Amino acid sequence: MNPRLPRSALSRLTLSLLAAVSLQLQAAPIELSMPMQPLASSLTRLAQAGQLQILFDEAQTHGFTAPALQGRYEPEDALRLLLQGSNLELIPVNQGFVIRPQPVPASTDNSLTLQTITVVGDGLEVNSANVGRSTMGRRDIERQQANNIPSLLQTLPGVTMGGSAKPGGQTMNIWGLGDAEDVPFTLDGASKSGFERYQQGTIFIEPELIKRIEVEKGPYSADTGNGGFGGTVHMEARDATDMLKPGRNSGALIKYGYQSNDQQRSYTGALFGRSDDGMFDGLLYLNHRDSNDIKLAGHIDQGEGYLYPERYPYTAQNQDSVLFKGNFNPTDEHSFGLTYSRSKLDLRTPFSAVTFLVPSKWSIDRYGSLEAAMHRLLSNRELIDTTWVGKYHYQPQDNPLVDLELSYSLSDTDQTDTRDDDASYSSSTGGKYINTRYRDKVLDLRNTSLFDTGELAHELTAGLQWRLHTRGVLMYLPTYDSNPDYNYGWYQPQFMPAGEQEVRSLFLEDAITLGDVTVTPSLRYDHVTNRGKRNLALRYNNAAMNHDYRPVTYTGWSPRLSVFWRVNPNLGLFVDYASTWRAPVLDEQYEVQSSSTLSGSSRDLDAERLRGVRGGAVVTLPDLISAGDNLQVRATLYRHRISDEIFKFRSIACQAQAENGGSISDNCGDLLPLSNYRNLDGLTIRGAEVESYYDSQRLFASLSYSWTEGRHYGAYSNPWAQNVWARDIPPAKWVAMLGLKLPELDMQVGWQGEFVRKNDRQPSDQYDGSGERYWDSYANGSYDVHRVFADWSPRSGQLADLSVKLTVDNIFNRFYRPAMSGDNAYSQGRNAKFSVSYAF
């Protein structure tokens, strides 16, 4: 080995040459018993124990602590385990190994290297591509032991869970935008478009199956087209290589979890392995949850002389989930991957999942009990969420111009409600039977090329995407079983049209780096075609009422520009600009009514548009207080202007009605029949957030603050009225965490608190006419909620494969209405969550 190192570096070099060993001897397993200690010490002891030739610069290992190793390991596996969490890479060379800093590609050599686990960027570095991204790894997921994805992400700045704590009742709001089309989800690249059925949650993925979540805030990624104004949530499923122990090609996991609040039990089992040559690997992961009803922190009081019980009826769940993930790597240049996941949720529930059903005292007295009053309004709900993803990756080792990825995915969400014969139902609550099915097919092809033009380094990505989103809806309402106008009771609810949206897209993005500055222009083109499906009911196929389900097409470009400047190794500045748009979703385009005024489909809608800018700074400060510690801070400012806002056509229909008062028909008769949606002037959302993360050998902590303000131009119900506060704007929020590492006990303990301002800015505050209150959020007072957590995962000894975790949510049993919650959706009470897992 003849590494090129300056003479000053050689003076610090530790070279372990204890024997002239062959490759065969070097590959022999080694019996190790090493405690947690400085990385340099562990490397030296490993070289001695295995008679290995290891070359490394001791100065480059300063500040890194190696984990304890106990057992029998292959030398290379042991080395890779010791280097986890560092910025060093392992290079096998001849009869030994070289350890060196991870090289940074020319196109991103101005990135800030992170030295600790973090949720800034991708957890390893911050650069122009991920500076607006927050990342949550497996350790963060396991720490919270959450039942659903939105509550898991609630602790991130700028991210707010809406809806309710009921199973399947969660929605997501990012930077003041909370409709399903504004916050798309993906799983291993498959589109989980957001379930847009009225009064339902939007995402139904089991967190136990997820390895990593990345939240891209705002529409600043060229990957995002036709929507995603709030941001995009990317989820990555677990796979075998993450779960295998060093030196092992097979393994298994069993896990049991319990939650005290609803007596929830969770059972998990997994099998995983890979072939000896590493060509194949696979994972099978199973999870089952079942629970009793949720217990609230207090009593719902409607002021009618009846206090609702703390244990809220009909919130129990029964859920099964399965994940299969496999990879085939025939050569170093070609790889194939397959992901399959399925979750099935069975509930006894009212129509709305995002609200709490609260019958009146009159209804309770009439039917004899709360349970009886609720029973007649319930349905048996089955929800099945399925995802298929197939991927191919080709990256020739000697051609930097080719890094090709091809993927095809199929995502399906199928929800069926059936009601008992004695139940009460109507078309607005889904009839006696309703099936709603959302399906997404996505084909994605992209290539990344690395090349230089003079002093400029380029990372050029070109992509093609095709997506077909299909909605199928069928309801049975026995009220009309003898009425041919309603197809004898079998038809689509007028507010839930069926149809499909087809999107063809192409994009080009070039990250151009000169020294410490990366400028990334991108351009995306989307061609969107909406095709409505005629309603089975003749009542909603009336041309005289402007019921028109013919296709409508939208096309347009989305230019974006990002600049990232690494001022020095510890400071990065960024600014991003985006101009993008979205076509109407099928509900907006094809919802109809049978009234004489607002009855028609909305074929004349313009695309909704957004122009946004964000900017800020990222700071990383290593060795701040003690050797090996690190502080990271990211500050962001943003401003989004949304124009041609697509919104419900209600109340004031024309300027004459706004000026004269009276009815729609008296003032706007020449415009009738009107469509159900229209374009409004829009709104402006601005905000700021600061997030900081500290890590050291003993302490870890975080503190974040987010603030958002929105102003709407004109009222939602009356565009000619004065400006109002925008809807769905979350209140300011602080989130703090403080943790302690106890390496001598293989334990971590900590506390986390959320401090949320009251929500006192509603549209109706400034215009209280024409039903503006309908668009208000349910006001919440200021509140704080706290959790504590502990993690015991022995690194050595007979219990080395055991992991025990304890989390207690809402430890002070606060009774509050969370921000952005649904009607009467109060907080879940104190909840102690315990899990124990054992890996074989």
PDB file of C-alpha atoms in Angstrom, residues 138-236:
ATOM      1  CA  ARG A 138     -35.744   4.050  12.342  1.00  0.00           C
ATOM      2  CA  ARG A 139     -34.542   5.082  15.801  1.00  0.00           C
ATOM      3  CA  ASP A 140     -36.876   8.117  15.781  1.00  0.00           C
ATOM      4  CA  ILE A 141     -39.764   5.946  14.594  1.00  0.00           C
ATOM      5  CA  GLU A 142     -39.223   3.367  17.310  1.00  0.00           C
ATOM      6  CA  ARG A 143     -38.803   6.038  19.983  1.00  0.00           C
ATOM      7  CA  GLN A 144     -42.351   7.332  19.465  1.00  0.00           C
ATOM      8  CA  GLN A 145     -44.023   3.928  18.899  1.00  0.00           C
ATOM      9  CA  ALA A 146     -46.729   5.721  16.909  1.00  0.00           C
ATOM     10  CA  ASN A 147     -49.838   4.044  15.478  1.00  0.00           C
ATOM     11  CA  ASN A 148     -49.893   6.117  12.297  1.00  0.00           C
ATOM     12  CA  ILE A 149     -47.627   8.190  10.062  1.00  0.00           C
ATOM     13  CA  PRO A 150     -49.137  11.684  10.657  1.00  0.00           C
ATOM     14  CA  SER A 151     -48.807  11.488  14.451  1.00  0.00           C
ATOM     15  CA  LEU A 152     -45.223  10.309  13.958  1.00  0.00           C
ATOM     16  CA  LEU A 153     -44.402  13.434  11.914  1.00  0.00           C
ATOM     17  CA  GLN A 154     -46.268  15.807  14.241  1.00  0.00           C
ATOM     18  CA  THR A 155     -43.039  16.615  16.112  1.00  0.00           C
ATOM     19  CA  LEU A 156     -41.372  18.110  13.010  1.00  0.00           C
ATOM     20  CA  PRO A 157     -41.518  21.909  12.613  1.00  0.00           C
ATOM     21  CA  GLY A 158     -44.053  23.093  10.045  1.00  0.00           C
ATOM     22  CA  VAL A 159     -45.869  19.735  10.091  1.00  0.00           C
ATOM     23  CA  THR A 160     -49.246  19.315  11.825  1.00  0.00           C
ATOM     24  CA  MET A 161     -51.487  16.274  12.165  1.00  0.00           C
ATOM     25  CA  GLY A 162     -55.147  17.028  11.566  1.00  0.00           C
ATOM     26  CA  GLY A 163     -58.282  14.961  11.971  1.00  0.00           C
ATOM     27  CA  SER A 164     -58.609  12.767  15.043  1.00  0.00           C
ATOM     28  CA  ALA A 165     -56.911  10.060  17.063  1.00  0.00           C
ATOM     29  CA  LYS A 166     -59.460   7.526  15.812  1.00  0.00           C
ATOM     30  CA  PRO A 167     -58.029   4.698  13.684  1.00  0.00           C
ATOM     31  CA  GLY A 168     -57.723   5.862  10.081  1.00  0.00           C
ATOM     32  CA  GLY A 169     -58.750   9.423  10.922  1.00  0.00           C
ATOM     33  CA  GLN A 170     -55.505  11.375  10.448  1.00  0.00           C
ATOM     34  CA  THR A 171     -54.684  14.049   7.884  1.00  0.00           C
ATOM     35  CA  MET A 172     -51.462  15.964   7.280  1.00  0.00           C
ATOM     36  CA  ASN A 173     -50.815  19.704   7.036  1.00  0.00           C
ATOM     37  CA  ILE A 174     -47.475  21.137   5.910  1.00  0.00           C
ATOM     38  CA  TRP A 175     -46.877  24.888   5.918  1.00  0.00           C
ATOM     39  CA  GLY A 176     -50.586  25.699   6.070  1.00  0.00           C
ATOM     40  CA  LEU A 177     -51.810  23.363   3.322  1.00  0.00           C
ATOM     41  CA  GLY A 178     -53.724  20.264   4.358  1.00  0.00           C
ATOM     42  CA  ASP A 179     -55.829  18.981   1.462  1.00  0.00           C
ATOM     43  CA  ALA A 180     -54.829  15.544   0.207  1.00  0.00           C
ATOM     44  CA  GLU A 181     -53.640  16.889  -3.157  1.00  0.00           C
ATOM     45  CA  ASP A 182     -51.353  19.365  -1.344  1.00  0.00           C
ATOM     46  CA  VAL A 183     -49.403  16.711   0.602  1.00  0.00           C
ATOM     47  CA  PRO A 184     -48.759  13.595  -1.531  1.00  0.00           C
ATOM     48  CA  PHE A 185     -47.147  10.504  -0.002  1.00  0.00           C
ATOM     49  CA  THR A 186     -44.902   7.884  -1.591  1.00  0.00           C
ATOM     50  CA  LEU A 187     -43.777   4.420  -0.425  1.00  0.00           C
ATOM     51  CA  ASP A 188     -40.574   3.169  -2.061  1.00  0.00           C
ATOM     52  CA  GLY A 189     -41.477   5.514  -4.920  1.00  0.00           C
ATOM     53  CA  ALA A 190     -45.093   4.338  -5.277  1.00  0.00           C
ATOM     54  CA  SER A 191     -47.681   7.098  -5.199  1.00  0.00           C
ATOM     55  CA  LYS A 192     -49.907   7.032  -2.118  1.00  0.00           C
ATOM     56  CA  SER A 193     -51.923   9.919  -3.506  1.00  0.00           C
ATOM     57  CA  GLY A 194     -53.930  10.672  -0.421  1.00  0.00           C
ATOM     58  CA  PHE A 195     -57.379   9.243   0.187  1.00  0.00           C
ATOM     59  CA  GLU A 196     -59.692  12.158  -0.661  1.00  0.00           C
ATOM     60  CA  ARG A 197     -62.957  10.594   0.370  1.00  0.00           C
ATOM     61  CA  TYR A 198     -64.992  13.087   2.370  1.00  0.00           C
ATOM     62  CA  GLN A 199     -64.294  13.172   6.135  1.00  0.00           C
ATOM     63  CA  GLN A 200     -61.670  10.416   5.989  1.00  0.00           C
ATOM     64  CA  GLY A 201     -57.972  10.191   6.774  1.00  0.00           C
ATOM     65  CA  THR A 202     -55.416  10.304   3.985  1.00  0.00           C
ATOM     66  CA  ILE A 203     -52.714   7.693   4.701  1.00  0.00           C
ATOM     67  CA  PHE A 204     -52.974   4.167   6.128  1.00  0.00           C
ATOM     68  CA  ILE A 205     -49.402   2.794   6.190  1.00  0.00           C
ATOM     69  CA  GLU A 206     -48.273   0.845   9.289  1.00  0.00           C
ATOM     70  CA  PRO A 207     -45.245   2.680  10.821  1.00  0.00           C
ATOM     71  CA  GLU A 208     -43.743  -0.630  11.938  1.00  0.00           C
ATOM     72  CA  LEU A 209     -42.958  -1.396   8.276  1.00  0.00           C
ATOM     73  CA  ILE A 210     -41.095   1.864   7.655  1.00  0.00           C
ATOM     74  CA  LYS A 211     -37.331   2.337   7.855  1.00  0.00           C
ATOM     75  CA  ARG A 212     -37.048   5.999   6.934  1.00  0.00           C
ATOM     76  CA  ILE A 213     -39.259   9.013   6.216  1.00  0.00           C
ATOM     77  CA  GLU A 214     -38.215  12.145   4.357  1.00  0.00           C
ATOM     78  CA  VAL A 215     -40.435  15.238   4.395  1.00  0.00           C
ATOM     79  CA  GLU A 216     -39.808  17.704   1.577  1.00  0.00           C
ATOM     80  CA  LYS A 217     -41.424  20.997   2.593  1.00  0.00           C
ATOM     81  CA  GLY A 218     -42.892  23.111  -0.169  1.00  0.00           C
ATOM     82  CA  PRO A 219     -43.058  22.464  -3.947  1.00  0.00           C
ATOM     83  CA  TYR A 220     -39.333  22.883  -4.604  1.00  0.00           C
ATOM     84  CA  SER A 221     -38.497  19.457  -6.011  1.00  0.00           C
ATOM     85  CA  ALA A 222     -38.681  18.759  -9.747  1.00  0.00           C
ATOM     86  CA  ASP A 223     -40.010  15.306  -8.809  1.00  0.00           C
ATOM     87  CA  THR A 224     -43.247  16.957  -7.678  1.00  0.00           C
ATOM     88  CA  GLY A 225     -45.761  17.821 -10.364  1.00  0.00           C
ATOM     89  CA  ASN A 226     -49.471  18.604 -10.479  1.00  0.00           C
ATOM     90  CA  GLY A 227     -49.856  19.479  -6.832  1.00  0.00           C
ATOM     91  CA  GLY A 228     -47.742  18.958  -3.768  1.00  0.00           C
ATOM     92  CA  PHE A 229     -47.962  22.644  -2.846  1.00  0.00           C
ATOM     93  CA  GLY A 230     -47.466  21.877   0.846  1.00  0.00           C
ATOM     94  CA  GLY A 231     -44.743  19.300   0.419  1.00  0.00           C
ATOM     95  CA  THR A 232     -44.143  15.601  -0.164  1.00  0.00           C
ATOM     96  CA  VAL A 233     -43.667  12.756   2.311  1.00  0.00           C
ATOM     97  CA  HIS A 234     -41.403   9.957   1.064  1.00  0.00           C
ATOM     98  CA  MET A 235     -41.448   6.685   2.999  1.00  0.00           C
ATOM     99  CA  GLU A 236     -38.932   3.865   2.605  1.00  0.00           C
TER     100      GLU A 236
END
